[in-house]
CSV table of C-alpha atoms in Angstrom, one decimal:
chain,number,residue,atom,x,y,z
U,12,MET,CA,-22.2,61.0,72.1
U,13,ASN,CA,-19.5,61.9,69.5
U,14,ILE,CA,-16.9,59.9,71.6
U,15,THR,CA,-19.2,56.9,71.5
U,16,LYS,CA,-19.5,57.1,67.8
U,17,LEU,CA,-15.8,57.3,67.3
U,18,LEU,CA,-15.2,54.3,69.5
U,19,GLY,CA,-17.8,52.5,67.5
U,20,ARG,CA,-16.2,53.4,64.2
U,21,ILE,CA,-12.7,52.5,65.7
U,22,PHE,CA,-14.0,49.0,66.9
U,23,ARG,CA,-15.8,48.3,63.5
U,24,VAL,CA,-12.5,49.1,61.5
U,25,MET,CA,-10.6,46.8,64.1
U,26,VAL,CA,-13.2,44.0,63.2
U,27,TYR,CA,-12.9,44.6,59.5
U,28,ILE,CA,-9.0,44.5,59.7
U,29,PHE,CA,-9.0,41.2,61.8
U,30,LEU,CA,-11.4,39.6,59.2
U,31,LEU,CA,-9.3,40.7,56.2
U,32,CYS,CA,-5.9,40.1,57.3
U,33,PRO,CA,-5.9,36.6,56.7
U,34,LEU,CA,-7.0,36.9,53.1
U,35,VAL,CA,-4.6,39.7,52.6
U,36,THR,CA,-1.7,37.4,54.0
U,37,VAL,CA,-2.9,34.6,51.6
U,38,ILE,CA,-2.9,36.8,48.5
U,39,CYS,CA,0.5,38.3,49.3
U,40,THR,CA,2.2,34.9,49.8
U,41,ALA,CA,0.9,34.0,46.3
U,42,PHE,CA,3.4,36.2,44.7
U,43,SER,CA,6.4,35.0,46.7
U,44,ASP,CA,9.4,33.8,44.9
U,45,THR,CA,10.2,30.9,47.3
U,46,ASN,CA,9.4,27.2,47.4
U,47,ARG,CA,7.6,27.5,50.8
U,48,VAL,CA,4.8,29.8,52.0
U,49,VAL,CA,6.5,32.7,54.0
U,50,PHE,CA,5.1,36.0,55.1
U,51,PRO,CA,6.2,38.7,54.5
U,52,PRO,CA,6.7,37.3,50.9
U,53,LYS,CA,10.2,37.3,49.5
U,54,GLY,CA,10.5,38.5,45.8
U,55,PHE,CA,7.9,38.6,43.2
U,56,THR,CA,6.7,36.3,40.7
U,57,LEU,CA,3.6,35.1,38.7
U,58,GLU,CA,4.9,31.5,38.4
U,59,TRP,CA,2.6,30.1,40.9
U,60,PHE,CA,-0.5,31.3,39.1
U,61,ARG,CA,0.8,29.7,35.9
U,62,GLN,CA,1.3,26.4,37.6
U,63,ALA,CA,-2.3,26.7,39.0
U,64,ALA,CA,-3.5,27.2,35.5
U,65,GLN,CA,-1.8,24.2,34.2
U,66,SER,CA,-2.5,21.7,37.0
U,67,THR,CA,-4.5,19.0,35.6
U,68,GLU,CA,-5.3,17.4,38.9
U,69,PHE,CA,-6.7,20.8,40.4
U,70,ILE,CA,-8.6,21.5,37.2
U,71,HIS,CA,-10.3,18.1,37.4
U,72,SER,CA,-11.2,18.4,40.9
U,73,PHE,CA,-12.5,21.8,40.3
U,74,PHE,CA,-15.0,20.6,37.8
U,75,ILE,CA,-16.0,17.5,40.1
U,76,SER,CA,-16.9,20.2,42.8
U,77,ILE,CA,-18.8,22.4,40.4
U,78,GLN,CA,-20.8,19.4,39.1
U,79,ILE,CA,-21.6,18.3,42.7
U,80,ALA,CA,-22.3,21.9,43.8
U,81,ALA,CA,-24.7,22.5,41.1
U,82,VAL,CA,-26.8,19.3,41.3
U,83,SER,CA,-27.0,19.6,45.2
U,84,VAL,CA,-28.0,23.5,44.9
U,85,ILE,CA,-30.8,22.5,42.7
U,86,ILE,CA,-32.2,19.9,44.8
U,87,ALA,CA,-31.7,22.1,48.0
U,88,CYS,CA,-33.5,25.0,46.3
U,89,VAL,CA,-36.4,23.0,45.1
U,90,LEU,CA,-36.8,21.0,48.4
U,91,GLY,CA,-35.9,24.3,50.7
U,92,THR,CA,-38.4,26.5,48.8
U,93,MET,CA,-41.3,23.8,49.3
U,94,VAL,CA,-40.6,23.6,53.0
U,95,SER,CA,-40.4,27.6,53.2
U,96,LEU,CA,-43.9,27.7,51.5
U,97,TYR,CA,-45.1,25.0,54.1
U,98,PHE,CA,-43.8,27.0,57.0
U,99,TRP,CA,-45.6,30.1,55.7
U,100,LYS,CA,-48.8,28.6,55.3
U,101,THR,CA,-49.0,26.4,58.5
U,102,GLU,CA,-49.2,27.1,62.1
U,103,GLY,CA,-49.0,25.0,65.2
U,104,ARG,CA,-46.8,22.8,67.1
U,105,ALA,CA,-45.9,20.5,63.9
U,106,LYS,CA,-44.4,23.6,62.2
U,107,ALA,CA,-42.1,24.1,65.0
U,108,ILE,CA,-41.1,20.4,65.1
U,109,PHE,CA,-40.5,20.3,61.4
U,110,GLU,CA,-38.5,23.7,61.5
U,111,MET,CA,-36.3,22.3,64.1
U,112,ILE,CA,-35.6,19.2,62.1
U,113,PHE,CA,-34.9,21.1,58.7
U,114,LEU,CA,-32.7,23.6,60.3
U,115,SER,CA,-30.7,21.3,62.5
U,116,PRO,CA,-27.9,20.8,59.9
U,117,ILE,CA,-26.8,24.3,60.9
U,118,VAL,CA,-26.1,23.5,64.4
U,119,VAL,CA,-25.1,19.7,64.1
U,120,PRO,CA,-21.3,19.4,63.5
U,121,THR,CA,-20.5,18.3,60.0
U,122,ILE,CA,-18.5,15.5,61.0
U,123,ILE,CA,-21.6,14.1,63.0
U,124,SER,CA,-23.8,14.6,59.8
U,125,ALA,CA,-20.9,12.9,57.7
U,126,VAL,CA,-20.9,9.8,60.0
U,127,ALA,CA,-24.6,9.6,60.2
U,128,PHE,CA,-25.0,9.8,56.3
U,129,LEU,CA,-22.2,7.2,55.9
U,130,GLN,CA,-24.0,4.7,58.1
U,131,TYR,CA,-27.4,5.5,56.4
U,132,TYR,CA,-26.0,5.0,52.9
U,133,TYR,CA,-24.3,1.6,54.1
U,134,LEU,CA,-27.8,0.3,54.7
U,135,PHE,CA,-28.7,0.5,50.9
U,136,GLY,CA,-25.4,-0.9,49.6
U,137,ASN,CA,-24.5,0.1,46.2
U,138,VAL,CA,-27.9,1.2,45.1
U,139,LEU,CA,-26.5,5.0,44.9
U,140,THR,CA,-23.4,6.0,43.2
U,141,THR,CA,-20.8,8.1,45.1
U,142,PHE,CA,-21.8,11.0,43.1
U,143,TRP,CA,-25.4,10.9,44.1
U,144,LYS,CA,-24.5,10.3,47.7
U,145,LEU,CA,-22.5,13.3,47.8
U,146,CYS,CA,-25.1,15.4,46.0
U,147,LEU,CA,-28.0,14.4,48.5
U,148,THR,CA,-25.8,14.9,51.6
U,149,TYR,CA,-24.6,18.2,50.5
U,150,ALA,CA,-28.3,19.2,49.6
U,151,ALA,CA,-29.2,18.1,53.1
U,152,ILE,CA,-26.7,20.5,54.7
U,153,GLU,CA,-27.6,23.4,52.3
U,154,MET,CA,-31.4,23.3,52.6
U,155,PRO,CA,-31.3,25.5,55.9
U,156,TYR,CA,-29.6,28.2,54.0
U,157,VAL,CA,-32.5,28.2,51.3
U,158,ILE,CA,-35.0,28.0,54.0
U,159,ARG,CA,-33.8,31.0,56.0
U,160,THR,CA,-33.4,33.3,53.0
U,161,VAL,CA,-36.7,32.2,51.3
U,162,THR,CA,-38.6,32.4,54.6
U,163,ALA,CA,-37.1,36.0,55.1
U,164,CYS,CA,-38.9,37.0,51.8
U,165,LEU,CA,-42.1,35.1,52.6
U,166,VAL,CA,-42.5,37.1,56.1
U,167,GLY,CA,-43.5,40.3,54.2
U,168,LEU,CA,-45.3,38.8,51.5
U,169,ASP,CA,-48.9,39.4,51.4
U,170,ALA,CA,-51.0,36.4,50.8
U,171,GLY,CA,-53.6,38.5,49.0
U,172,PHE,CA,-51.5,38.2,45.9
U,173,GLU,CA,-52.1,34.5,45.5
U,174,GLU,CA,-55.8,34.9,46.6
U,175,ALA,CA,-56.3,37.5,43.8
U,176,SER,CA,-54.7,35.2,41.3
U,177,LEU,CA,-56.8,32.3,42.3
U,178,VAL,CA,-60.1,34.4,42.2
U,179,LEU,CA,-59.1,35.7,38.6
U,180,GLY,CA,-59.1,32.1,37.4
U,181,ALA,CA,-55.4,31.0,37.7
U,182,SER,CA,-54.7,27.6,38.8
U,183,PRO,CA,-52.7,26.9,41.8
U,184,VAL,CA,-49.7,25.6,39.9
U,185,LYS,CA,-49.9,28.7,37.7
U,186,THR,CA,-50.2,31.0,40.6
U,187,LEU,CA,-47.1,29.3,42.1
U,188,PHE,CA,-45.0,29.9,39.2
U,189,LYS,CA,-46.5,33.3,38.0
U,190,VAL,CA,-47.1,35.0,41.3
U,191,THR,CA,-45.4,33.4,44.4
U,192,LEU,CA,-42.0,32.3,43.0
U,193,PRO,CA,-41.3,35.7,41.3
U,194,CYS,CA,-42.1,37.4,44.6
U,195,ILE,CA,-39.5,35.4,46.4
U,196,LYS,CA,-36.9,35.0,43.7
U,197,THR,CA,-34.4,37.2,45.7
U,198,GLY,CA,-34.5,34.7,48.5
U,199,ILE,CA,-34.2,31.5,46.2
U,200,VAL,CA,-31.3,33.2,44.6
U,201,GLY,CA,-29.6,34.3,47.7
U,202,GLY,CA,-30.0,30.7,49.1
U,203,ALA,CA,-28.6,29.3,46.1
U,204,VAL,CA,-25.5,31.5,46.3
U,205,PHE,CA,-25.0,30.5,50.0
U,206,SER,CA,-25.5,26.8,49.2
U,207,PHE,CA,-23.1,26.8,46.3
U,208,PHE,CA,-20.2,28.4,48.4
U,209,VAL,CA,-21.2,25.9,51.3
U,210,ALA,CA,-21.2,22.9,48.9
U,211,PHE,CA,-18.1,24.0,47.1
U,212,ASP,CA,-16.1,24.6,50.4
U,213,GLU,CA,-17.2,21.4,52.1
U,214,ALA,CA,-14.3,19.0,53.0
U,215,VAL,CA,-15.5,16.9,56.0
U,216,ILE,CA,-18.0,14.9,54.2
U,217,ILE,CA,-15.9,14.2,51.3
U,218,MET,CA,-13.4,12.6,53.6
U,219,PHE,CA,-15.9,9.9,54.7
U,220,MET,CA,-17.6,9.3,51.2
U,221,ARG,CA,-15.1,9.9,48.5
U,222,ASP,CA,-13.5,7.3,46.2
U,223,ALA,CA,-10.5,7.5,43.8
U,224,ARG,CA,-13.0,8.9,41.1
U,225,TYR,CA,-14.5,11.8,43.0
U,226,VAL,CA,-11.7,13.9,44.8
U,227,THR,CA,-13.3,17.3,45.2
U,228,PHE,CA,-11.3,20.6,45.2
U,229,PRO,CA,-11.3,21.2,48.9
U,230,MET,CA,-10.0,17.6,49.5
U,231,ARG,CA,-7.3,18.2,46.7
U,232,LEU,CA,-6.1,21.3,48.5
U,233,TYR,CA,-6.0,19.5,51.8
U,234,THR,CA,-4.1,16.6,50.4
U,235,TYR,CA,-1.6,19.1,48.8
U,236,ILE,CA,-1.0,21.1,51.9
U,237,THR,CA,-0.2,17.8,53.9
U,238,GLU,CA,2.4,16.9,51.3
U,239,SER,CA,3.8,20.0,50.0
U,240,PHE,CA,2.8,23.5,51.3
U,241,THR,CA,4.1,25.8,48.4
U,242,PRO,CA,2.8,29.1,47.3
U,243,LEU,CA,0.7,27.3,44.7
U,244,ILE,CA,-2.1,26.9,47.4
U,245,SER,CA,-2.0,30.7,47.9
U,246,ALA,CA,-2.3,31.3,44.2
U,247,ILE,CA,-5.2,28.9,43.9
U,248,ALA,CA,-6.8,30.5,47.1
U,249,THR,CA,-6.2,34.1,45.7
U,250,ILE,CA,-7.9,33.1,42.3
U,251,PHE,CA,-11.0,32.0,44.1
U,252,ILE,CA,-11.1,34.9,46.6
U,253,ILE,CA,-11.4,37.1,43.4
U,254,PHE,CA,-13.9,34.7,42.0
U,255,ALA,CA,-16.0,34.9,45.0
U,256,VAL,CA,-16.0,38.6,45.3
U,257,ILE,CA,-16.9,39.0,41.7
U,258,ILE,CA,-19.8,36.5,42.0
U,259,ILE,CA,-21.0,38.3,45.2
U,260,MET,CA,-20.9,41.8,43.6
U,261,ILE,CA,-22.7,40.5,40.4
U,262,VAL,CA,-25.7,39.0,42.5
U,263,GLU,CA,-25.7,42.1,44.8
U,264,LYS,CA,-26.1,44.3,41.7
U,265,THR,CA,-28.7,42.3,39.8
U,266,ILE,CA,-30.8,40.8,42.6
U,267,GLY,CA,-29.9,42.8,45.6
U,268,LEU,CA,-29.1,40.5,48.5
U,269,SER,CA,-28.9,43.4,51.0
U,270,LYS,CA,-32.7,43.5,50.8
U,271,LEU,CA,-32.9,40.5,52.7
U,272,TYR,CA,-31.5,41.9,55.8
């Protein structure tokens, strides 16, 4: 049994190393004193971080991505929570069908979804601006993450809380906002965090729907890599690796996402 535990620990350590090595490589190359990304890095400099902080193109694309991600996350959280509540209170074949439909963006390749939405928006012409097309499309692919996390909270939720609230005279709307939503806030916040990172990282959909005014951050990175693969990319990636770790740690400390699993 001791040998089995030892082999299990060794295997887990190897998996962690395999997952973390690419991130460590990117971080190391961000300090390289060369004009090309090389590993192991040569020399040490912070010049690439200075250029990243002064790049107007990347900063502009960053704020565009933040705006699109924020709006799409709000839409996804509202609709995803409503769908989760429907699944919680409904049984039967219709529930299984709707569950398959709403969760399909997880398994359908993103490029297929991008082509489908591009053809769908073509039917409406210029009714929607590019910004709202991107927001609605991102919300559609984010909803499954919200549905999964909120549903995980609803599975262990006793419906008696709602019944007691209604019996005591609260309206259904007040019960929703004062009882149900506070009980599943962990799932909503968790879904919002996952959705935000999915939206901020999405690069395939923007290839089909972007125009000159809306070049998101991932698309800017992709364009820069194809033209000039300097350590500036590694510096920007390092900044966002640190940013993502800090956000996850803050959410874990305040909300406790580990409670969902």
